[in-house]
Amino acid sequence: MSRFFAKSDSESEESSSADEITPKATGTAFNKQSLLLSDDEEDTKRVVRSAKDKRFEELTNFIKTIRNAMKIRDISKCLEEFEQLCRAFIKSKAIVDKEGVPQFYIRLLADLEDYLNQLWEDKEGKKKMNKNNAKALSTLRQKIRKYNRDFETEIVSYKENPEQSADEEEEKDDIGSGSSDSDDDDDDDDGTAKSFMKKKPQEEEKKAPEASKFLKGAATEESDSDDNESEDWASDTVDSGSESEDNEGTAASLATVFLKKALEGDKPTDTKREERKKRHKNKERAEEEGDGEEGGWETVKGGAPLVKEKPKMFAKGTEINTAVVVKKLSEILQARGKKGTDRAAQIELLHALALISNENNLGEGILVKIKFNIIASLYDYNPNLAAFMKADMWKKCLECIDELLDILFNNTNIFIGENIIEDSENLAISDQPFRVRGCILTLVERMDEEFTKIMQNTDPHSQEYVDNLKDESHVCGIIDRLLEYLETKGSTEEVCRIYLRRIMHTYYKFDYKAHRRSLGLQGETKSEQDQEESEGEDSAIIMDRLCKFIYSKDRTDRIRTCAILCHIYHHALHSRWYQARDLMLMSHLQDNIQHADPPVQILYNRTMVQLGICAFRQGMIKDAHNALLDIQSSGRAKELLGQGLLMRNMQERNAEQEKIEKRRQVPFHMHINLELLECVYLVSAMLLEIPYMAAHEFDARRRMISKQFHHQLRVGERQPLLGPPESMREHVVAASKAMKMGDWRTCHSFIINEKMNSKVWDLFPETQCVREMLVRKIQEESLRTYLFTYSSVYDSISMATLSEMFELEIPTVHSIISKMIINEELMASLDQPTQTVVMHRTEPTSLQNMALQLAEKLGGLVENNERVFDLKQGVYGGYFNRDQKGGYQQKQGYQRAGDQRGGYQQKQGYQRDQKGGGYQQKQNYQRGGYRNQNQSSYQNQSSY
């Protein structure tokens, strides 16, 4: 080759290299400028969009933000964005009126409402929410429910077929986008292509099918696709900018690029349509070929879809025998308890299996085994212990247990028990009796517990509670049938357990037919129902038979303890005071009840309260006060009786303990009226405390019998304006003030009137007897109070005058005054010929009072010194046992148990002690008041 050509080659290479290098240098600088220009041009061109696209894009942006907030449970953000969404929707009202409500908007409203309802029902989740989210949840829930009323028909149609509505929306959008592309002019091709490619990914994200609306994976894939497409757009613009040489060429190349993308963008829509068609075809095939129990798309909420392997029923041509059914049963039970198992479908499969075995006459053995598993699956439907069974499941459970008992009663050759091993089961029809592993008693006990939980979780003031309570007769009928079955085939332990279940459904019910029969009123009613009831066995006889069997046969302390307490409760409820008291004293339950479990302690508290109310009805005021003292003095009667929880700090009781205590609550129909309980206690305290206060008015060392009663008196005294009493407590306080003055008529009018009758006294079975007893007690205690208060005024007083003042018979007045004199409560004597009471002046002088006080203080000082010596050196006799010789010590100290003659009273007034010297009281002030030793069995005898 010539030098010219060689030179030209080199020059051409150099020039080509220069051409390659120089455009890069200029191109980079130009690309920045061109990109900036292209961005500006893009912005100006993207504005050229329809109002529908702009409004809908604004709505979809708000919806996307709301869905993101839903994923992270940010309810306050949801509320804020929802309010902005509503305002944006109002702005686009003209377009909505023309085009119709967009389907993605309806989908959001439906999903948001379902989401809020789920959060609202999740009580545990609500407790863990912060204050802002909890407040926003209630506000947003009210707003969305009110807002969705305007779109009720659209939401209902969407919920009926969410997939079809989503597909229709996609098709509409595809058609709309295609028509807009074809109708646009050449000048607007650039802008429409850009708007189409920008809008498409966002709308596709909002218009996803319903089955993946809550899935995180779908959202992340769509967001990734958006990022990839945006990166492709960036690279395309850079390439187009680098290839262009001037501004006009850049715009033209960008337009061509966008047009190509728009044309290519049609391909995914075509493929999506084909995929949709294939999916619908597959769905139709699955519905045609699949069984009734299988097939169909399911909406999965929260997390990835779980693979559910439902055991298939028998294939065609399979010979159905016992072995095949047992194998199928084991396949179904293998999925029990696993995560993702559809419990309702499992119950349906078990029902279908029972039907198949019944149709093929496989025998009662396999049917009993399937029934056992059906009932167990119904109990397992709610995995949470605190949750209660729904109404439909509860009805199914009762029906299944009835069917199982029918099979067991009709076939005496079936033996069931927990001790039967599965390998030794005999389920096939043969000469040998059927042997099935299972315990019918456990199923019935669980049913009883489920009934209690249903009653605990139902509003007691609603009709639903009454309807649920009607099922108790059905429950008691099942227990009676099982009791009859176990009496013939059950062990002693099983019989004791079912007897206790029957007792627990009987002990708190008042037997009105037995009450009418005792009053001789059964002949007045002649209806068939009343005659059938009168022919039935009394509850007292049933309780006596069941409890005595448990007393003699039971080996566990808990069942016997519960039976004794229920027996005492039933005696007390029917006013059999002496039987109830003797059974309580013989059982010695008060000594070790603190070691029992909480449900038994609650039953003990209920029994003690019922015992106290029974003593009050019988006129045993001291016993009534003693029985009710522990419950009422605690201030937690509601909690101790299992009738509710008191508000406490979180330090005293955490959420888990609160759940446990709620499960121990007694159903509402078993409650004891707390107002009646408090009224009985306060009236008993009034009848004891007012005479004692009058007798010890000037005593500095006076003890109070009832702190709660004194508290109510102080509350009444602190009131600046005393009006007529309104509440029950105010009535008792007003009656106490009247009794203190000896005015029994005013006291009677405050205790027994229309308001108190409706609140308290009419709730007793024998109302009139209780009122008469109260009037009698008020008259007697008012007489005692009058004598204590005004004895210093009288030298003598006629018993006839006292009888007329208090409307009591003269023998009754004579008896009361004689007891007071014998107990040395009243320093007086009776003059029989004149029927008068002659008062004695035995009050010490002021000097004697001061000497007594000094002696008491010196004695306390010496006693304290001796205690210090005893702690340091021990007791060796001599000086340290001075109390045996008298000395300065009191003889019995301050003891809790009262003496038989009057408790806090001095034995013989103020006498000179011969052994120790000085004015000392012989028994001093003993605590116990009107509780004598024969009737203070409920109190501790320990000294202070």
Tab-separated table of N, CA and C in Angstrom, residues 116-227:
chain	number	residue	atom	x	y	z
A	116	LEU	N	-60.522	-2.576	60.630
A	116	LEU	CA	-60.828	-1.914	61.903
A	116	LEU	C	-61.674	-2.804	62.799
A	117	ASN	N	-62.594	-3.577	62.215
A	117	ASN	CA	-63.401	-4.492	63.023
A	117	ASN	C	-62.539	-5.585	63.648
A	118	GLN	N	-61.548	-6.071	62.882
A	118	GLN	CA	-60.642	-7.072	63.435
A	118	GLN	C	-59.854	-6.502	64.606
A	119	LEU	N	-59.356	-5.274	64.443
A	119	LEU	CA	-58.613	-4.646	65.538
A	119	LEU	C	-59.509	-4.408	66.743
A	120	TRP	N	-60.751	-4.047	66.500
A	120	TRP	CA	-61.678	-3.752	67.601
A	120	TRP	C	-62.000	-5.010	68.396
A	121	GLU	N	-62.130	-6.162	67.712
A	121	GLU	CA	-62.430	-7.409	68.404
A	121	GLU	C	-61.218	-7.974	69.122
A	122	ASP	N	-60.023	-7.587	68.696
A	122	ASP	CA	-58.803	-8.080	69.331
A	122	ASP	C	-58.564	-7.296	70.620
A	123	LYS	N	-59.092	-7.790	71.730
A	123	LYS	CA	-59.005	-7.058	72.997
A	123	LYS	C	-57.571	-6.978	73.509
A	124	GLU	N	-56.823	-8.055	73.267
A	124	GLU	CA	-55.430	-8.032	73.718
A	124	GLU	C	-54.633	-6.990	72.951
A	125	GLY	N	-54.868	-6.932	71.632
A	125	GLY	CA	-54.158	-5.936	70.833
A	125	GLY	C	-54.517	-4.513	71.220
A	126	LYS	N	-55.797	-4.294	71.585
A	126	LYS	CA	-56.210	-2.942	71.980
A	126	LYS	C	-55.528	-2.503	73.269
A	127	LYS	N	-55.326	-3.449	74.195
A	127	LYS	CA	-54.661	-3.080	75.437
A	127	LYS	C	-53.210	-2.673	75.200
A	128	LYS	N	-52.573	-3.284	74.187
A	128	LYS	CA	-51.174	-2.986	73.918
A	128	LYS	C	-50.997	-1.706	73.101
A	129	MET	N	-52.074	-1.146	72.538
A	129	MET	CA	-51.971	0.071	71.737
A	129	MET	C	-51.605	1.263	72.615
A	130	ASN	N	-50.932	2.217	72.001
A	130	ASN	CA	-50.699	3.455	72.735
A	130	ASN	C	-51.967	4.300	72.738
A	131	LYS	N	-51.912	5.392	73.446
A	131	LYS	CA	-53.126	6.186	73.658
A	131	LYS	C	-53.630	6.790	72.355
A	132	ASN	N	-52.701	7.290	71.504
A	132	ASN	CA	-53.124	7.928	70.253
A	132	ASN	C	-53.784	6.938	69.315
A	133	ASN	N	-53.192	5.738	69.185
A	133	ASN	CA	-53.760	4.740	68.292
A	133	ASN	C	-55.110	4.252	68.792
A	134	ALA	N	-55.235	4.062	70.101
A	134	ALA	CA	-56.513	3.604	70.643
A	134	ALA	C	-57.613	4.642	70.420
A	135	LYS	N	-57.278	5.908	70.608
A	135	LYS	CA	-58.270	6.967	70.371
A	135	LYS	C	-58.609	7.068	68.894
A	136	ALA	N	-57.567	6.959	68.051
A	136	ALA	CA	-57.806	7.031	66.607
A	136	ALA	C	-58.629	5.847	66.130
A	137	LEU	N	-58.458	4.664	66.758
A	137	LEU	CA	-59.211	3.486	66.341
A	137	LEU	C	-60.701	3.682	66.539
A	138	SER	N	-61.095	4.167	67.710
A	138	SER	CA	-62.523	4.383	67.947
A	138	SER	C	-63.090	5.472	67.044
A	139	THR	N	-62.299	6.546	66.837
A	139	THR	CA	-62.780	7.636	65.977
A	139	THR	C	-62.925	7.174	64.536
A	140	LEU	N	-61.884	6.498	64.023
A	140	LEU	CA	-61.914	6.057	62.630
A	140	LEU	C	-62.982	5.003	62.413
A	141	ARG	N	-63.207	4.141	63.399
A	141	ARG	CA	-64.238	3.108	63.247
A	141	ARG	C	-65.622	3.735	63.124
A	142	GLN	N	-65.889	4.749	63.918
A	142	GLN	CA	-67.184	5.419	63.818
A	142	GLN	C	-67.323	6.144	62.479
A	143	LYS	N	-66.227	6.783	62.055
A	143	LYS	CA	-66.304	7.528	60.787
A	143	LYS	C	-66.512	6.613	59.604
A	144	ILE	N	-65.768	5.477	59.574
A	144	ILE	CA	-65.872	4.603	58.408
A	144	ILE	C	-67.236	3.925	58.357
A	145	ARG	N	-67.802	3.607	59.532
A	145	ARG	CA	-69.138	3.000	59.522
A	145	ARG	C	-70.185	3.989	59.022
A	146	LYS	N	-70.041	5.250	59.444
A	146	LYS	CA	-70.980	6.266	58.983
A	146	LYS	C	-70.774	6.584	57.507
A	147	TYR	N	-69.504	6.599	57.082
A	147	TYR	CA	-69.193	6.959	55.703
A	147	TYR	C	-69.627	5.857	54.740
A	148	ASN	N	-69.517	4.595	55.148
A	148	ASN	CA	-69.819	3.478	54.257
A	148	ASN	C	-71.307	3.281	54.026
A	149	ARG	N	-72.143	3.987	54.778
A	149	ARG	CA	-73.583	3.866	54.529
A	149	ARG	C	-73.963	4.380	53.148
A	150	ASP	N	-73.210	5.377	52.655
A	150	ASP	CA	-73.511	5.917	51.331
A	150	ASP	C	-73.098	4.963	50.221
A	151	PHE	N	-72.202	4.019	50.513
A	151	PHE	CA	-71.718	3.083	49.490
A	151	PHE	C	-72.075	1.645	49.866
A	152	GLU	N	-73.218	1.488	50.534
A	152	GLU	CA	-73.551	0.173	51.066
A	152	GLU	C	-73.767	-0.855	49.964
A	153	THR	N	-74.490	-0.475	48.907
A	153	THR	CA	-74.765	-1.439	47.835
A	153	THR	C	-73.488	-1.825	47.096
A	154	GLU	N	-72.618	-0.846	46.821
A	154	GLU	CA	-71.373	-1.160	46.117
A	154	GLU	C	-70.484	-2.074	46.966
A	155	ILE	N	-70.428	-1.810	48.273
A	155	ILE	CA	-69.576	-2.636	49.140
A	155	ILE	C	-70.121	-4.058	49.231
A	156	VAL	N	-71.461	-4.198	49.297
A	156	VAL	CA	-72.046	-5.539	49.360
A	156	VAL	C	-71.752	-6.319	48.091
A	157	SER	N	-71.931	-5.671	46.924
A	157	SER	CA	-71.629	-6.355	45.662
A	157	SER	C	-70.155	-6.706	45.564
A	158	TYR	N	-69.288	-5.846	46.066
A	158	TYR	CA	-67.858	-6.145	46.039
A	158	TYR	C	-67.535	-7.333	46.933
A	159	LYS	N	-68.123	-7.376	48.126
A	159	LYS	CA	-67.823	-8.473	49.045
A	159	LYS	C	-68.362	-9.808	48.531
A	160	GLU	N	-69.472	-9.747	47.780
A	160	GLU	CA	-70.000	-10.993	47.240
A	160	GLU	C	-69.053	-11.619	46.230
A	161	ASN	N	-68.430	-10.814	45.370
A	161	ASN	CA	-67.509	-11.341	44.352
A	161	ASN	C	-66.358	-10.367	44.180
A	162	PRO	N	-65.376	-10.387	45.072
A	162	PRO	CA	-64.279	-9.406	44.979
A	162	PRO	C	-63.391	-9.618	43.771
A	163	GLU	N	-63.185	-10.883	43.364
A	163	GLU	CA	-62.286	-11.147	42.230
A	163	GLU	C	-62.887	-10.631	40.933
A	164	GLN	N	-64.179	-10.867	40.748
A	164	GLN	CA	-64.822	-10.439	39.514
A	164	GLN	C	-64.804	-8.920	39.392
A	165	SER	N	-65.036	-8.238	40.508
A	165	SER	CA	-65.023	-6.780	40.466
A	165	SER	C	-63.636	-6.260	40.137
A	166	ALA	N	-62.601	-6.921	40.679
A	166	ALA	CA	-61.239	-6.500	40.369
A	166	ALA	C	-60.911	-6.743	38.894
A	167	ASP	N	-61.345	-7.897	38.352
A	167	ASP	CA	-61.079	-8.201	36.939
A	167	ASP	C	-61.804	-7.233	36.024
A	168	GLU	N	-63.070	-6.914	36.369
A	168	GLU	CA	-63.818	-5.967	35.537
A	168	GLU	C	-63.141	-4.607	35.517
A	169	GLU	N	-62.631	-4.218	36.687
A	169	GLU	CA	-61.956	-2.915	36.747
A	169	GLU	C	-60.711	-2.911	35.871
A	170	GLU	N	-59.951	-4.015	35.903
A	170	GLU	CA	-58.740	-4.089	35.078
A	170	GLU	C	-59.092	-4.038	33.596
A	171	GLU	N	-60.164	-4.771	33.222
A	171	GLU	CA	-60.563	-4.762	31.832
A	171	GLU	C	-61.008	-3.373	31.387
A	172	LYS	N	-61.736	-2.701	32.272
A	172	LYS	CA	-62.166	-1.344	31.929
A	172	LYS	C	-60.973	-0.426	31.731
A	173	ASP	N	-60.008	-0.554	32.623
A	173	ASP	CA	-58.824	0.287	32.506
A	173	ASP	C	-58.045	-0.033	31.240
A	174	ASP	N	-57.956	-1.336	30.913
A	174	ASP	CA	-57.235	-1.722	29.704
A	174	ASP	C	-57.923	-1.161	28.465
A	175	ILE	N	-59.260	-1.291	28.460
A	175	ILE	CA	-60.001	-0.768	27.301
A	175	ILE	C	-59.876	0.732	27.223
A	176	GLY	N	-59.989	1.390	28.376
A	176	GLY	CA	-59.888	2.845	28.407
A	176	GLY	C	-58.535	3.317	27.946
A	177	SER	N	-57.488	2.629	28.394
A	177	SER	CA	-56.141	3.058	27.991
A	177	SER	C	-55.917	2.820	26.505
A	178	GLY	N	-56.441	1.673	25.985
A	178	GLY	CA	-56.271	1.417	24.556
A	178	GLY	C	-57.019	2.410	23.706
A	179	SER	N	-58.225	2.751	24.087
A	179	SER	CA	-59.002	3.704	23.300
A	179	SER	C	-58.395	5.085	23.351
A	180	SER	N	-57.851	5.451	24.511
A	180	SER	CA	-57.225	6.773	24.615
A	180	SER	C	-55.997	6.843	23.731
A	181	ASP	N	-55.244	5.712	23.633
A	181	ASP	CA	-54.063	5.706	22.777
A	181	ASP	C	-54.445	5.815	21.297
A	182	SER	N	-55.518	5.146	20.923
A	182	SER	CA	-55.909	5.166	19.511
A	182	SER	C	-56.556	6.473	19.111
A	183	ASP	N	-57.236	7.120	20.010
A	183	ASP	CA	-57.951	8.341	19.675
A	183	ASP	C	-57.070	9.571	19.695
A	184	ASP	N	-55.945	9.516	20.360
A	184	ASP	CA	-55.098	10.711	20.470
A	184	ASP	C	-54.471	11.056	19.116
A	185	ASP	N	-54.201	12.351	18.932
A	185	ASP	CA	-53.541	12.823	17.699
A	185	ASP	C	-52.058	12.566	17.761
A	186	ASP	N	-51.390	12.822	16.644
A	186	ASP	CA	-49.946	12.629	16.595
A	186	ASP	C	-49.217	13.641	17.453
A	187	ASP	N	-49.775	14.815	17.567
A	187	ASP	CA	-49.089	15.829	18.371
A	187	ASP	C	-49.079	15.448	19.846
A	188	ASP	N	-50.159	14.739	20.270
A	188	ASP	CA	-50.258	14.398	21.690
A	188	ASP	C	-49.716	13.020	21.997
A	189	ASP	N	-49.125	12.343	21.051
A	189	ASP	CA	-48.624	10.991	21.292
A	189	ASP	C	-47.559	10.974	22.371
A	190	ASP	N	-46.701	11.995	22.333
A	190	ASP	CA	-45.615	12.019	23.311
A	190	ASP	C	-46.160	12.104	24.728
A	191	GLY	N	-47.088	13.036	24.952
A	191	GLY	CA	-47.631	13.216	26.304
A	191	GLY	C	-48.445	12.017	26.760
A	192	THR	N	-49.284	11.439	25.888
A	192	THR	CA	-50.103	10.306	26.297
A	192	THR	C	-49.254	9.096	26.612
A	193	ALA	N	-48.187	8.889	25.845
A	193	ALA	CA	-47.309	7.752	26.132
A	193	ALA	C	-46.684	7.892	27.508
A	194	LYS	N	-46.196	9.097	27.790
A	194	LYS	CA	-45.567	9.315	29.098
A	194	LYS	C	-46.582	9.121	30.230
A	195	SER	N	-47.757	9.702	30.079
A	195	SER	CA	-48.755	9.588	31.141
A	195	SER	C	-49.199	8.148	31.315
A	196	PHE	N	-49.331	7.419	30.204
A	196	PHE	CA	-49.740	6.022	30.292
A	196	PHE	C	-48.696	5.206	31.039
A	197	MET	N	-47.411	5.362	30.665
A	197	MET	CA	-46.351	4.570	31.284
A	197	MET	C	-46.115	4.967	32.736
A	198	LYS	N	-46.416	6.182	33.073
A	198	LYS	CA	-46.241	6.625	34.465
A	198	LYS	C	-47.398	6.148	35.339
A	199	LYS	N	-48.560	6.129	34.763
A	199	LYS	CA	-49.761	5.824	35.531
A	199	LYS	C	-49.984	4.322	35.699
A	200	LYS	N	-49.516	3.561	34.757
A	200	LYS	CA	-49.842	2.148	34.719
A	200	LYS	C	-49.378	1.366	35.949
A	201	PRO	N	-48.109	1.488	36.347
A	201	PRO	CA	-47.684	0.685	37.514
A	201	PRO	C	-48.430	1.039	38.783
A	202	GLN	N	-48.736	2.335	38.981
A	202	GLN	CA	-49.421	2.740	40.204
A	202	GLN	C	-50.837	2.172	40.244
A	203	GLU	N	-51.538	2.219	39.107
A	203	GLU	CA	-52.906	1.732	39.109
A	203	GLU	C	-52.958	0.208	39.216
A	204	GLU	N	-51.971	-0.440	38.590
A	204	GLU	CA	-51.948	-1.893	38.706
A	204	GLU	C	-51.731	-2.317	40.157
A	205	GLU	N	-50.954	-1.527	40.863
A	205	GLU	CA	-50.715	-1.856	42.274
A	205	GLU	C	-52.008	-1.731	43.085
A	206	LYS	N	-52.814	-0.734	42.750
A	206	LYS	CA	-54.054	-0.564	43.492
A	206	LYS	C	-55.126	-1.541	43.045
A	207	LYS	N	-55.011	-2.071	41.811
A	207	LYS	CA	-56.073	-2.908	41.273
A	207	LYS	C	-55.690	-4.372	41.289
A	208	ALA	N	-54.903	-4.766	42.253
A	208	ALA	CA	-54.523	-6.171	42.364
A	208	ALA	C	-55.726	-6.993	42.796
A	209	PRO	N	-55.725	-8.276	42.502
A	209	PRO	CA	-56.863	-9.113	42.914
A	209	PRO	C	-57.012	-9.153	44.432
A	210	GLU	N	-58.206	-9.499	44.840
A	210	GLU	CA	-58.518	-9.517	46.283
A	210	GLU	C	-57.693	-10.539	47.036
A	211	ALA	N	-57.338	-11.654	46.388
A	211	ALA	CA	-56.629	-12.725	47.092
A	211	ALA	C	-55.267	-12.307	47.569
A	212	SER	N	-54.674	-11.258	46.966
A	212	SER	CA	-53.323	-10.839	47.367
A	212	SER	C	-53.299	-9.435	47.936
A	213	LYS	N	-54.403	-8.940	48.413
A	213	LYS	CA	-54.426	-7.546	48.834
A	213	LYS	C	-53.722	-7.317	50.152
A	214	PHE	N	-53.662	-8.374	50.990
A	214	PHE	CA	-52.977	-8.205	52.263
A	214	PHE	C	-51.575	-8.810	52.259
A	215	LEU	N	-51.128	-9.372	51.116
A	215	LEU	CA	-49.850	-10.079	51.096
A	215	LEU	C	-48.708	-9.114	50.955
A	216	LYS	N	-47.682	-9.334	51.796
A	216	LYS	CA	-46.509	-8.471	51.727
A	216	LYS	C	-45.707	-8.760	50.465
A	217	GLY	N	-45.679	-10.039	50.058
A	217	GLY	CA	-44.889	-10.408	48.897
A	217	GLY	C	-45.354	-9.730	47.637
A	218	ALA	N	-46.684	-9.675	47.471
A	218	ALA	CA	-47.201	-9.030	46.266
A	218	ALA	C	-46.849	-7.561	46.244
A	219	ALA	N	-46.955	-6.918	47.388
A	219	ALA	CA	-46.624	-5.485	47.445
A	219	ALA	C	-45.166	-5.244	47.143
A	220	THR	N	-44.294	-6.088	47.657
A	220	THR	CA	-42.849	-5.889	47.414
A	220	THR	C	-42.505	-6.153	45.964
A	221	GLU	N	-43.167	-7.171	45.348
A	221	GLU	CA	-42.879	-7.444	43.943
A	221	GLU	C	-43.301	-6.280	43.062
A	222	GLU	N	-44.473	-5.714	43.372
A	222	GLU	CA	-44.929	-4.603	42.562
A	222	GLU	C	-44.026	-3.383	42.738
A	223	SER	N	-43.587	-3.163	43.998
A	223	SER	CA	-42.689	-2.025	44.219
A	223	SER	C	-41.366	-2.242	43.513
A	224	ASP	N	-40.889	-3.519	43.487
A	224	ASP	CA	-39.637	-3.799	42.779
A	224	ASP	C	-39.800	-3.563	41.287
A	225	SER	N	-40.971	-3.989	40.757
A	225	SER	CA	-41.189	-3.772	39.325
A	225	SER	C	-41.242	-2.284	39.014
A	226	ASP	N	-41.831	-1.492	39.936
A	226	ASP	CA	-41.856	-0.048	39.711
A	226	ASP	C	-40.448	0.513	39.668
A	227	ASP	N	-39.605	0.060	40.588
A	227	ASP	CA	-38.221	0.563	40.612
A	227	ASP	C	-37.481	0.175	39.351
